[in-house]
């Protein structure tokens, strides 16, 4: 039985509560792992600090990511339970406009979860989903256990892999294999964010729709222009800009102390 919680429209975190509800629903249907709920909480904390909006450095990273996706030979979007629960429709659209393949790739692999994620993606228009069952029989040697399994038609041969909400070990392994890795991760300090070729520090629910818009603008540009955008992007500097933004925002808040419009006792 699913408990439907009514979220008041005026609640200051309406959107964030709706996202939580979506994750819980997908946890109950077997799409999201229990650890996925915890990982979401970690992301939320950073989103709160970032002001729950897409920042300039994130926009810059999305533009560079769009450029490398458009010039890739074998782009793949790696999808786990949280990504499917939060952004399945946008992921499918992104895969269509960039001709990127979609591969289910899980930290906590189980055939039930693989199938549940595949179903969620197919319900919103995916025609081919790699990495399910026997298809995920290739191995990436740098990673231990079940997390090393990939599809020989997908991540194994990919030159560019988009990994929304990935774990650090696998990101590092993919980079070591010579692949360009685009990460979407709200935590600029996570190992994924640090190891990726391009790190988009933003919430997946905001980042992918913007990604689609930018792809739409860039898709008519010639290859040289796209390569220029990609080659002039500096991930280290951009991560630094995000950390600086967090620093400045926290400093401003620290000066104010109380920043919400809370009434003084005598005004109540
Ligand atoms: P790492 O292994 O890379 O150091 P981690 O141990 O935090 O990171 P996980 O718990 O696998 O890795 O990660 C989930 C990551 O996804 C976290 O860094 C979290 O900030 C991020 N995250 C969670 N929810 C979202 C979201 N909605 N949008 C973007 N990032 C998110």
mmCIF file of N, CA and C in Angstrom, residues 129-264:
data_model
loop_
_atom_site.group_PDB
_atom_site.id
_atom_site.type_symbol
_atom_site.label_atom_id
_atom_site.label_comp_id
_atom_site.label_asym_id
_atom_site.label_seq_id
_atom_site.Cartn_x
_atom_site.Cartn_y
_atom_site.Cartn_z
ATOM 1 N N UNK A 129 17.228 -0.499 -24.081
ATOM 2 C CA UNK A 129 17.917 -0.259 -22.808
ATOM 3 C C UNK A 129 18.981 -1.344 -22.637
ATOM 4 N N UNK A 130 20.235 -0.924 -22.585
ATOM 5 C CA UNK A 130 21.347 -1.871 -22.454
ATOM 6 C C UNK A 130 21.602 -2.187 -20.971
ATOM 7 N N UNK A 131 22.439 -3.196 -20.754
ATOM 8 C CA UNK A 131 22.913 -3.474 -19.391
ATOM 9 C C UNK A 131 21.992 -4.300 -18.535
ATOM 10 N N UNK A 132 20.978 -4.916 -19.131
ATOM 11 C CA UNK A 132 20.024 -5.686 -18.330
ATOM 12 C C UNK A 132 20.287 -7.186 -18.508
ATOM 13 N N UNK A 133 20.389 -7.899 -17.394
ATOM 14 C CA UNK A 133 20.589 -9.359 -17.419
ATOM 15 C C UNK A 133 21.910 -9.750 -18.051
ATOM 16 N N UNK A 134 21.861 -10.754 -18.910
ATOM 17 C CA UNK A 134 23.077 -11.292 -19.531
ATOM 18 C C UNK A 134 23.822 -10.260 -20.379
ATOM 19 N N UNK A 135 23.101 -9.221 -20.835
ATOM 20 C CA UNK A 135 23.737 -8.193 -21.676
ATOM 21 C C UNK A 135 24.879 -7.510 -20.921
ATOM 22 N N UNK A 136 24.772 -7.479 -19.598
ATOM 23 C CA UNK A 136 25.823 -6.812 -18.798
ATOM 24 C C UNK A 136 26.877 -7.834 -18.395
ATOM 25 N N UNK A 137 27.471 -8.498 -19.375
ATOM 26 C CA UNK A 137 28.410 -9.558 -19.013
ATOM 27 C C UNK A 137 29.872 -9.159 -19.212
ATOM 28 N N UNK A 138 30.105 -7.979 -19.771
ATOM 29 C CA UNK A 138 31.494 -7.521 -19.887
ATOM 30 C C UNK A 138 31.929 -6.965 -18.531
ATOM 31 N N UNK A 139 33.239 -6.904 -18.315
ATOM 32 C CA UNK A 139 33.738 -6.451 -17.002
ATOM 33 C C UNK A 139 34.706 -5.293 -17.191
ATOM 34 N N UNK A 140 34.642 -4.303 -16.295
ATOM 35 C CA UNK A 140 35.706 -3.304 -16.292
ATOM 36 C C UNK A 140 36.642 -3.670 -15.139
ATOM 37 N N UNK A 141 37.885 -3.951 -15.503
ATOM 38 C CA UNK A 141 38.782 -4.603 -14.555
ATOM 39 C C UNK A 141 39.135 -3.751 -13.339
ATOM 40 N N UNK A 142 39.068 -2.435 -13.484
ATOM 41 C CA UNK A 142 39.498 -1.591 -12.367
ATOM 42 C C UNK A 142 38.541 -1.591 -11.184
ATOM 43 N N UNK A 143 37.314 -2.099 -11.381
ATOM 44 C CA UNK A 143 36.331 -2.029 -10.310
ATOM 45 C C UNK A 143 36.049 -3.421 -9.768
ATOM 46 N N UNK A 144 35.914 -3.544 -8.423
ATOM 47 C CA UNK A 144 35.637 -4.847 -7.822
ATOM 48 C C UNK A 144 34.157 -5.190 -7.869
ATOM 49 N N UNK A 145 33.841 -6.430 -7.521
ATOM 50 C CA UNK A 145 32.476 -6.941 -7.346
ATOM 51 C C UNK A 145 31.536 -6.713 -8.529
ATOM 52 N N UNK A 146 30.240 -6.739 -8.228
ATOM 53 C CA UNK A 146 29.199 -6.652 -9.257
ATOM 54 C C UNK A 146 29.180 -5.301 -9.974
ATOM 55 N N UNK A 147 29.775 -4.294 -9.339
ATOM 56 C CA UNK A 147 29.737 -2.948 -9.919
ATOM 57 C C UNK A 147 30.565 -2.851 -11.188
ATOM 58 N N UNK A 148 31.393 -3.879 -11.452
ATOM 59 C CA UNK A 148 32.245 -3.803 -12.638
ATOM 60 C C UNK A 148 31.512 -4.254 -13.909
ATOM 61 N N UNK A 149 30.308 -4.831 -13.770
ATOM 62 C CA UNK A 149 29.622 -5.378 -14.942
ATOM 63 C C UNK A 149 29.060 -4.291 -15.845
ATOM 64 N N UNK A 150 29.392 -4.377 -17.128
ATOM 65 C CA UNK A 150 28.862 -3.409 -18.095
ATOM 66 C C UNK A 150 28.446 -4.144 -19.367
ATOM 67 N N UNK A 151 27.767 -3.434 -20.239
ATOM 68 C CA UNK A 151 27.313 -4.016 -21.504
ATOM 69 C C UNK A 151 28.393 -3.837 -22.562
ATOM 70 N N UNK A 152 28.700 -4.920 -23.288
ATOM 71 C CA UNK A 152 29.769 -4.825 -24.299
ATOM 72 C C UNK A 152 29.364 -3.922 -25.470
ATOM 73 N N UNK A 153 28.066 -3.656 -25.602
ATOM 74 C CA UNK A 153 27.622 -2.759 -26.680
ATOM 75 C C UNK A 153 27.472 -1.328 -26.172
ATOM 76 N N UNK A 154 27.684 -1.132 -24.877
ATOM 77 C CA UNK A 154 27.453 0.189 -24.295
ATOM 78 C C UNK A 154 28.695 0.771 -23.655
ATOM 79 N N UNK A 155 28.712 0.793 -22.323
ATOM 80 C CA UNK A 155 29.804 1.459 -21.599
ATOM 81 C C UNK A 155 31.175 0.908 -21.985
ATOM 82 N N UNK A 156 31.265 -0.408 -22.239
ATOM 83 C CA UNK A 156 32.577 -0.983 -22.563
ATOM 84 C C UNK A 156 33.233 -0.283 -23.754
ATOM 85 N N UNK A 157 32.447 0.037 -24.776
ATOM 86 C CA UNK A 157 33.039 0.639 -25.991
ATOM 87 C C UNK A 157 32.785 2.148 -26.083
ATOM 88 N N UNK A 158 32.170 2.715 -25.046
ATOM 89 C CA UNK A 158 31.825 4.148 -25.099
ATOM 90 C C UNK A 158 33.070 5.035 -25.075
ATOM 91 N N UNK A 159 32.993 6.175 -25.766
ATOM 92 C CA UNK A 159 34.061 7.170 -25.610
ATOM 93 C C UNK A 159 33.629 8.262 -24.626
ATOM 94 N N UNK A 160 32.318 8.481 -24.517
ATOM 95 C CA UNK A 160 31.805 9.471 -23.557
ATOM 96 C C UNK A 160 30.686 8.807 -22.746
ATOM 97 N N UNK A 161 30.782 8.907 -21.425
ATOM 98 C CA UNK A 161 29.728 8.325 -20.570
ATOM 99 C C UNK A 161 29.178 9.415 -19.646
ATOM 100 N N UNK A 162 27.872 9.592 -19.702
ATOM 101 C CA UNK A 162 27.219 10.520 -18.775
ATOM 102 C C UNK A 162 26.781 9.720 -17.559
ATOM 103 N N UNK A 163 27.284 10.090 -16.390
ATOM 104 C CA UNK A 163 26.956 9.348 -15.171
ATOM 105 C C UNK A 163 26.266 10.263 -14.154
ATOM 106 N N UNK A 164 24.942 10.328 -14.216
ATOM 107 C CA UNK A 164 24.283 11.110 -13.182
ATOM 108 C C UNK A 164 24.349 10.316 -11.873
ATOM 109 N N UNK A 165 24.730 10.943 -10.800
ATOM 110 C CA UNK A 165 24.730 10.338 -9.464
ATOM 111 C C UNK A 165 25.517 9.020 -9.387
ATOM 112 N N UNK A 166 26.759 9.073 -9.742
ATOM 113 C CA UNK A 166 27.611 7.870 -9.775
ATOM 114 C C UNK A 166 28.457 7.766 -8.509
ATOM 115 N N UNK A 167 29.050 6.578 -8.307
ATOM 116 C CA UNK A 167 29.977 6.489 -7.178
ATOM 117 C C UNK A 167 31.404 6.674 -7.680
ATOM 118 N N UNK A 168 32.259 7.098 -6.759
ATOM 119 C CA UNK A 168 33.599 7.542 -7.119
ATOM 120 C C UNK A 168 34.482 6.490 -7.769
ATOM 121 N N UNK A 169 34.411 5.237 -7.263
ATOM 122 C CA UNK A 169 35.294 4.191 -7.795
ATOM 123 C C UNK A 169 35.081 3.981 -9.281
ATOM 124 N N UNK A 170 33.780 3.909 -9.640
ATOM 125 C CA UNK A 170 33.494 3.620 -11.039
ATOM 126 C C UNK A 170 33.854 4.799 -11.947
ATOM 127 N N UNK A 171 33.629 5.991 -11.456
ATOM 128 C CA UNK A 171 33.989 7.167 -12.253
ATOM 129 C C UNK A 171 35.493 7.156 -12.515
ATOM 130 N N UNK A 172 36.247 6.892 -11.465
ATOM 131 C CA UNK A 172 37.708 6.872 -11.602
ATOM 132 C C UNK A 172 38.122 5.776 -12.598
ATOM 133 N N UNK A 173 37.485 4.603 -12.485
ATOM 134 C CA UNK A 173 37.830 3.495 -13.385
ATOM 135 C C UNK A 173 37.534 3.862 -14.836
ATOM 136 N N UNK A 174 36.389 4.496 -15.073
ATOM 137 C CA UNK A 174 36.030 4.851 -16.455
ATOM 138 C C UNK A 174 37.015 5.859 -17.030
ATOM 139 N N UNK A 175 37.418 6.811 -16.206
ATOM 140 C CA UNK A 175 38.395 7.816 -16.660
ATOM 141 C C UNK A 175 39.730 7.127 -16.966
ATOM 142 N N UNK A 176 40.122 6.179 -16.098
ATOM 143 C CA UNK A 176 41.390 5.457 -16.319
ATOM 144 C C UNK A 176 41.357 4.628 -17.599
ATOM 145 N N UNK A 177 40.143 4.217 -17.989
ATOM 146 C CA UNK A 177 40.013 3.454 -19.235
ATOM 147 C C UNK A 177 40.048 4.366 -20.459
ATOM 148 N N UNK A 178 40.215 5.668 -20.231
ATOM 149 C CA UNK A 178 40.354 6.609 -21.346
ATOM 150 C C UNK A 178 39.037 7.213 -21.799
ATOM 151 N N UNK A 179 37.970 6.983 -21.021
ATOM 152 C CA UNK A 179 36.674 7.540 -21.414
ATOM 153 C C UNK A 179 36.511 8.945 -20.841
ATOM 154 N N UNK A 180 35.734 9.763 -21.562
ATOM 155 C CA UNK A 180 35.395 11.073 -21.011
ATOM 156 C C UNK A 180 34.134 10.877 -20.188
ATOM 157 N N UNK A 181 34.196 11.316 -18.935
ATOM 158 C CA UNK A 181 33.054 11.099 -18.042
ATOM 159 C C UNK A 181 32.415 12.437 -17.680
ATOM 160 N N UNK A 182 31.109 12.511 -17.926
ATOM 161 C CA UNK A 182 30.347 13.698 -17.520
ATOM 162 C C UNK A 182 29.544 13.289 -16.286
ATOM 163 N N UNK A 183 29.774 13.983 -15.172
ATOM 164 C CA UNK A 183 29.034 13.650 -13.948
ATOM 165 C C UNK A 183 28.027 14.748 -13.631
ATOM 166 N N UNK A 184 26.889 14.334 -13.095
ATOM 167 C CA UNK A 184 25.956 15.311 -12.523
ATOM 168 C C UNK A 184 25.925 14.983 -11.037
ATOM 169 N N UNK A 185 26.422 15.877 -10.227
ATOM 170 C CA UNK A 185 26.546 15.582 -8.795
ATOM 171 C C UNK A 185 26.489 16.886 -8.000
ATOM 172 N N UNK A 186 25.565 16.944 -7.055
ATOM 173 C CA UNK A 186 25.409 18.165 -6.263
ATOM 174 C C UNK A 186 26.567 18.419 -5.309
ATOM 175 N N UNK A 187 27.348 17.371 -5.057
ATOM 176 C CA UNK A 187 28.461 17.543 -4.115
ATOM 177 C C UNK A 187 29.776 17.756 -4.878
ATOM 178 N N UNK A 188 30.293 18.998 -4.878
ATOM 179 C CA UNK A 188 31.520 19.242 -5.648
ATOM 180 C C UNK A 188 32.733 18.543 -5.046
ATOM 181 N N UNK A 189 32.572 18.029 -3.809
ATOM 182 C CA UNK A 189 33.701 17.390 -3.127
ATOM 183 C C UNK A 189 33.685 15.864 -3.245
ATOM 184 N N UNK A 190 32.645 15.301 -3.848
ATOM 185 C CA UNK A 190 32.584 13.831 -3.941
ATOM 186 C C UNK A 190 33.702 13.363 -4.872
ATOM 187 N N UNK A 191 34.049 12.079 -4.731
ATOM 188 C CA UNK A 191 35.120 11.559 -5.597
ATOM 189 C C UNK A 191 34.672 11.597 -7.055
ATOM 190 N N UNK A 192 33.383 11.333 -7.286
ATOM 191 C CA UNK A 192 32.875 11.409 -8.666
ATOM 192 C C UNK A 192 33.109 12.804 -9.240
ATOM 193 N N UNK A 193 32.696 13.812 -8.462
ATOM 194 C CA UNK A 193 32.841 15.193 -8.940
ATOM 195 C C UNK A 193 34.302 15.518 -9.215
ATOM 196 N N UNK A 194 35.181 15.009 -8.376
ATOM 197 C CA UNK A 194 36.596 15.330 -8.496
ATOM 198 C C UNK A 194 37.262 14.588 -9.663
ATOM 199 N N UNK A 195 36.840 13.335 -9.906
ATOM 200 C CA UNK A 195 37.496 12.536 -10.953
ATOM 201 C C UNK A 195 36.951 12.776 -12.358
ATOM 202 N N UNK A 196 35.703 13.227 -12.454
ATOM 203 C CA UNK A 196 35.059 13.314 -13.770
ATOM 204 C C UNK A 196 35.791 14.277 -14.701
ATOM 205 N N UNK A 197 35.583 14.095 -15.990
ATOM 206 C CA UNK A 197 36.159 15.007 -16.989
ATOM 207 C C UNK A 197 35.407 16.336 -16.930
ATOM 208 N N UNK A 198 34.092 16.244 -16.847
ATOM 209 C CA UNK A 198 33.244 17.430 -16.709
ATOM 210 C C UNK A 198 32.248 17.165 -15.587
ATOM 211 N N UNK A 199 32.233 18.039 -14.595
ATOM 212 C CA UNK A 199 31.308 17.860 -13.470
ATOM 213 C C UNK A 199 30.254 18.955 -13.486
ATOM 214 N N UNK A 200 29.006 18.522 -13.580
ATOM 215 C CA UNK A 200 27.894 19.474 -13.514
ATOM 216 C C UNK A 200 27.374 19.437 -12.076
ATOM 217 N N UNK A 201 27.689 20.476 -11.315
ATOM 218 C CA UNK A 201 27.237 20.500 -9.919
ATOM 219 C C UNK A 201 25.836 21.108 -9.899
ATOM 220 N N UNK A 202 24.860 20.249 -10.035
ATOM 221 C CA UNK A 202 23.467 20.706 -10.061
ATOM 222 C C UNK A 202 22.566 19.517 -9.761
ATOM 223 N N UNK A 203 21.313 19.823 -9.456
ATOM 224 C CA UNK A 203 20.349 18.755 -9.231
ATOM 225 C C UNK A 203 19.973 18.160 -10.589
ATOM 226 N N UNK A 204 19.933 16.843 -10.672
ATOM 227 C CA UNK A 204 19.611 16.187 -11.945
ATOM 228 C C UNK A 204 18.260 16.671 -12.500
ATOM 229 N N UNK A 205 17.321 16.977 -11.611
ATOM 230 C CA UNK A 205 15.996 17.394 -12.105
ATOM 231 C C UNK A 205 16.035 18.753 -12.813
ATOM 232 N N UNK A 206 17.006 19.592 -12.460
ATOM 233 C CA UNK A 206 17.146 20.876 -13.167
ATOM 234 C C UNK A 206 18.122 20.759 -14.322
ATOM 235 N N UNK A 207 19.189 19.969 -14.107
ATOM 236 C CA UNK A 207 20.294 19.964 -15.079
ATOM 237 C C UNK A 207 19.907 19.361 -16.429
ATOM 238 N N UNK A 208 19.175 18.250 -16.419
ATOM 239 C CA UNK A 208 18.929 17.591 -17.717
ATOM 240 C C UNK A 208 18.016 18.413 -18.637
ATOM 241 N N UNK A 209 16.944 19.037 -18.134
ATOM 242 C CA UNK A 209 16.161 19.902 -19.043
ATOM 243 C C UNK A 209 17.010 21.034 -19.648
ATOM 244 N N UNK A 210 17.923 21.607 -18.875
ATOM 245 C CA UNK A 210 18.789 22.670 -19.414
ATOM 246 C C UNK A 210 19.747 22.066 -20.438
ATOM 247 N N UNK A 211 20.250 20.894 -20.132
ATOM 248 C CA UNK A 211 21.128 20.150 -21.034
ATOM 249 C C UNK A 211 20.448 20.013 -22.410
ATOM 250 N N UNK A 212 19.173 19.617 -22.382
ATOM 251 C CA UNK A 212 18.422 19.413 -23.630
ATOM 252 C C UNK A 212 18.314 20.734 -24.404
ATOM 253 N N UNK A 213 18.017 21.823 -23.685
ATOM 254 C CA UNK A 213 17.912 23.148 -24.342
ATOM 255 C C UNK A 213 19.230 23.531 -24.989
ATOM 256 N N UNK A 214 20.332 23.313 -24.263
ATOM 257 C CA UNK A 214 21.644 23.718 -24.783
ATOM 258 C C UNK A 214 22.032 22.843 -25.986
ATOM 259 N N UNK A 215 21.739 21.555 -25.921
ATOM 260 C CA UNK A 215 22.015 20.663 -27.049
ATOM 261 C C UNK A 215 21.262 21.186 -28.275
ATOM 262 N N UNK A 216 20.040 21.599 -28.046
ATOM 263 C CA UNK A 216 19.219 22.096 -29.142
ATOM 264 C C UNK A 216 19.868 23.314 -29.813
ATOM 265 N N UNK A 217 20.476 24.174 -28.978
ATOM 266 C CA UNK A 217 21.138 25.370 -29.524
ATOM 267 C C UNK A 217 22.443 25.013 -30.220
ATOM 268 N N UNK A 218 23.169 24.023 -29.671
ATOM 269 C CA UNK A 218 24.508 23.724 -30.202
ATOM 270 C C UNK A 218 24.507 22.752 -31.374
ATOM 271 N N UNK A 219 23.398 22.050 -31.568
ATOM 272 C CA UNK A 219 23.449 20.938 -32.538
ATOM 273 C C UNK A 219 23.695 21.389 -33.977
ATOM 274 N N UNK A 220 23.467 22.673 -34.265
ATOM 275 C CA UNK A 220 23.702 23.135 -35.637
ATOM 276 C C UNK A 220 25.124 23.702 -35.803
ATOM 277 N N UNK A 221 25.870 23.784 -34.723
ATOM 278 C CA UNK A 221 27.250 24.324 -34.800
ATOM 279 C C UNK A 221 28.180 23.292 -35.432
ATOM 280 N N UNK A 222 29.233 23.792 -36.096
ATOM 281 C CA UNK A 222 30.135 22.808 -36.704
ATOM 282 C C UNK A 222 31.047 22.167 -35.657
ATOM 283 N N UNK A 223 31.667 21.051 -36.080
ATOM 284 C CA UNK A 223 32.456 20.231 -35.162
ATOM 285 C C UNK A 223 33.591 21.030 -34.504
ATOM 286 N N UNK A 224 34.203 21.916 -35.308
ATOM 287 C CA UNK A 224 35.344 22.708 -34.805
ATOM 288 C C UNK A 224 34.924 23.573 -33.626
ATOM 289 N N UNK A 225 33.774 24.211 -33.779
ATOM 290 C CA UNK A 225 33.253 25.091 -32.728
ATOM 291 C C UNK A 225 32.988 24.275 -31.446
ATOM 292 N N UNK A 226 32.387 23.083 -31.641
ATOM 293 C CA UNK A 226 32.075 22.229 -30.483
ATOM 294 C C UNK A 226 33.362 21.765 -29.805
ATOM 295 N N UNK A 227 34.346 21.398 -30.616
ATOM 296 C CA UNK A 227 35.620 20.944 -30.043
ATOM 297 C C UNK A 227 36.295 22.072 -29.281
ATOM 298 N N UNK A 228 36.127 23.297 -29.781
ATOM 299 C CA UNK A 228 36.708 24.450 -29.099
ATOM 300 C C UNK A 228 36.050 24.642 -27.721
ATOM 301 N N UNK A 229 34.732 24.531 -27.689
ATOM 302 C CA UNK A 229 34.013 24.682 -26.399
ATOM 303 C C UNK A 229 34.516 23.630 -25.407
ATOM 304 N N UNK A 230 34.642 22.384 -25.902
ATOM 305 C CA UNK A 230 35.056 21.287 -25.002
ATOM 306 C C UNK A 230 36.499 21.470 -24.537
ATOM 307 N N UNK A 231 37.379 21.870 -25.455
ATOM 308 C CA UNK A 231 38.803 21.915 -25.092
ATOM 309 C C UNK A 231 39.162 23.123 -24.227
ATOM 310 N N UNK A 232 38.324 24.155 -24.242
ATOM 311 C CA UNK A 232 38.648 25.317 -23.409
ATOM 312 C C UNK A 232 38.011 25.222 -22.015
ATOM 313 N N UNK A 233 37.242 24.158 -21.791
ATOM 314 C CA UNK A 233 36.614 23.988 -20.478
ATOM 315 C C UNK A 233 37.638 23.437 -19.483
ATOM 316 N N UNK A 234 37.655 24.017 -18.282
ATOM 317 C CA UNK A 234 38.611 23.589 -17.265
ATOM 318 C C UNK A 234 37.806 23.116 -16.031
ATOM 319 N N UNK A 235 37.792 21.791 -15.836
ATOM 320 C CA UNK A 235 36.929 21.258 -14.761
ATOM 321 C C UNK A 235 37.392 21.691 -13.365
ATOM 322 N N UNK A 236 38.711 21.708 -13.187
ATOM 323 C CA UNK A 236 39.249 22.068 -11.877
ATOM 324 C C UNK A 236 38.834 23.506 -11.520
ATOM 325 N N UNK A 237 38.999 24.395 -12.523
ATOM 326 C CA UNK A 237 38.651 25.795 -12.276
ATOM 327 C C UNK A 237 37.147 25.932 -11.996
ATOM 328 N N UNK A 238 36.336 25.204 -12.766
ATOM 329 C CA UNK A 238 34.886 25.315 -12.613
ATOM 330 C C UNK A 238 34.436 24.768 -11.255
ATOM 331 N N UNK A 239 35.065 23.671 -10.822
ATOM 332 C CA UNK A 239 34.745 23.153 -9.480
ATOM 333 C C UNK A 239 35.121 24.188 -8.422
ATOM 334 N N UNK A 240 36.256 24.840 -8.648
ATOM 335 C CA UNK A 240 36.712 25.893 -7.731
ATOM 336 C C UNK A 240 35.691 27.021 -7.652
ATOM 337 N N UNK A 241 35.105 27.351 -8.818
ATOM 338 C CA UNK A 241 34.100 28.424 -8.836
ATOM 339 C C UNK A 241 32.866 28.033 -8.019
ATOM 340 N N UNK A 242 32.477 26.764 -8.115
ATOM 341 C CA UNK A 242 31.310 26.313 -7.335
ATOM 342 C C UNK A 242 31.629 26.384 -5.841
ATOM 343 N N UNK A 243 32.822 25.922 -5.482
ATOM 344 C CA UNK A 243 33.188 25.926 -4.053
ATOM 345 C C UNK A 243 33.262 27.364 -3.544
ATOM 346 N N UNK A 244 33.756 28.266 -4.393
ATOM 347 C CA UNK A 244 33.823 29.676 -4.019
ATOM 348 C C UNK A 244 32.413 30.260 -3.828
ATOM 349 N N UNK A 245 31.519 29.839 -4.710
ATOM 350 C CA UNK A 245 30.129 30.307 -4.615
ATOM 351 C C UNK A 245 29.497 29.868 -3.281
ATOM 352 N N UNK A 246 29.761 28.612 -2.915
ATOM 353 C CA UNK A 246 29.244 28.093 -1.640
ATOM 354 C C UNK A 246 29.834 28.911 -0.487
ATOM 355 N N UNK A 247 31.139 29.166 -0.600
ATOM 356 C CA UNK A 247 31.853 29.917 0.420
ATOM 357 C C UNK A 247 31.245 31.311 0.585
ATOM 358 N N UNK A 248 31.009 31.982 -0.578
ATOM 359 C CA UNK A 248 30.481 33.347 -0.504
ATOM 360 C C UNK A 248 29.052 33.354 0.040
ATOM 361 N N UNK A 249 28.259 32.382 -0.409
ATOM 362 C CA UNK A 249 26.865 32.321 0.071
ATOM 363 C C UNK A 249 26.827 32.078 1.582
ATOM 364 N N UNK A 250 27.670 31.169 2.046
ATOM 365 C CA UNK A 250 27.681 30.887 3.488
ATOM 366 C C UNK A 250 28.194 32.084 4.283
ATOM 367 N N UNK A 251 29.169 32.802 3.703
ATOM 368 C CA UNK A 251 29.681 33.989 4.414
ATOM 369 C C UNK A 251 28.582 35.040 4.566
ATOM 370 N N UNK A 252 27.809 35.244 3.463
ATOM 371 C CA UNK A 252 26.710 36.224 3.542
ATOM 372 C C UNK A 252 25.700 35.799 4.596
ATOM 373 N N UNK A 253 25.367 34.503 4.597
ATOM 374 C CA UNK A 253 24.388 34.011 5.573
ATOM 375 C C UNK A 253 24.934 34.108 6.984
ATOM 376 N N UNK A 254 26.233 33.887 7.118
ATOM 377 C CA UNK A 254 26.850 33.946 8.448
ATOM 378 C C UNK A 254 26.768 35.367 9.008
ATOM 379 N N UNK A 255 26.869 36.360 8.115
ATOM 380 C CA UNK A 255 26.762 37.749 8.578
ATOM 381 C C UNK A 255 25.370 38.053 9.092
ATOM 382 N N UNK A 256 24.371 37.493 8.367
ATOM 383 C CA UNK A 256 22.984 37.769 8.767
ATOM 384 C C UNK A 256 22.563 36.926 9.960
ATOM 385 N N UNK A 257 23.085 35.723 10.055
ATOM 386 C CA UNK A 257 22.622 34.809 11.106
ATOM 387 C C UNK A 257 21.238 34.319 10.781
ATOM 388 N N UNK A 258 20.231 35.074 11.253
ATOM 389 C CA UNK A 258 18.848 34.722 10.901
ATOM 390 C C UNK A 258 18.580 35.341 9.533
ATOM 391 N N UNK A 259 18.206 34.533 8.572
ATOM 392 C CA UNK A 259 17.929 35.107 7.257
ATOM 393 C C UNK A 259 16.494 34.876 6.804
ATOM 394 N N UNK A 260 15.783 33.972 7.484
ATOM 395 C CA UNK A 260 14.374 33.772 7.124
ATOM 396 C C UNK A 260 13.562 34.893 7.767
ATOM 397 N N UNK A 261 12.434 35.259 7.152
ATOM 398 C CA UNK A 261 11.635 36.350 7.747
ATOM 399 C C UNK A 261 10.890 35.882 9.000
ATOM 400 N N UNK A 262 11.671 35.590 10.057
ATOM 401 C CA UNK A 262 11.055 35.119 11.309
ATOM 402 C C UNK A 262 10.735 36.333 12.184
ATOM 403 N N UNK A 263 9.518 36.421 12.657
ATOM 404 C CA UNK A 263 9.113 37.597 13.436
ATOM 405 C C UNK A 263 9.718 37.556 14.833
ATOM 406 N N UNK A 264 10.044 38.760 15.342
ATOM 407 C CA UNK A 264 10.510 38.846 16.724
ATOM 408 C C UNK A 264 9.332 38.497 17.634
#
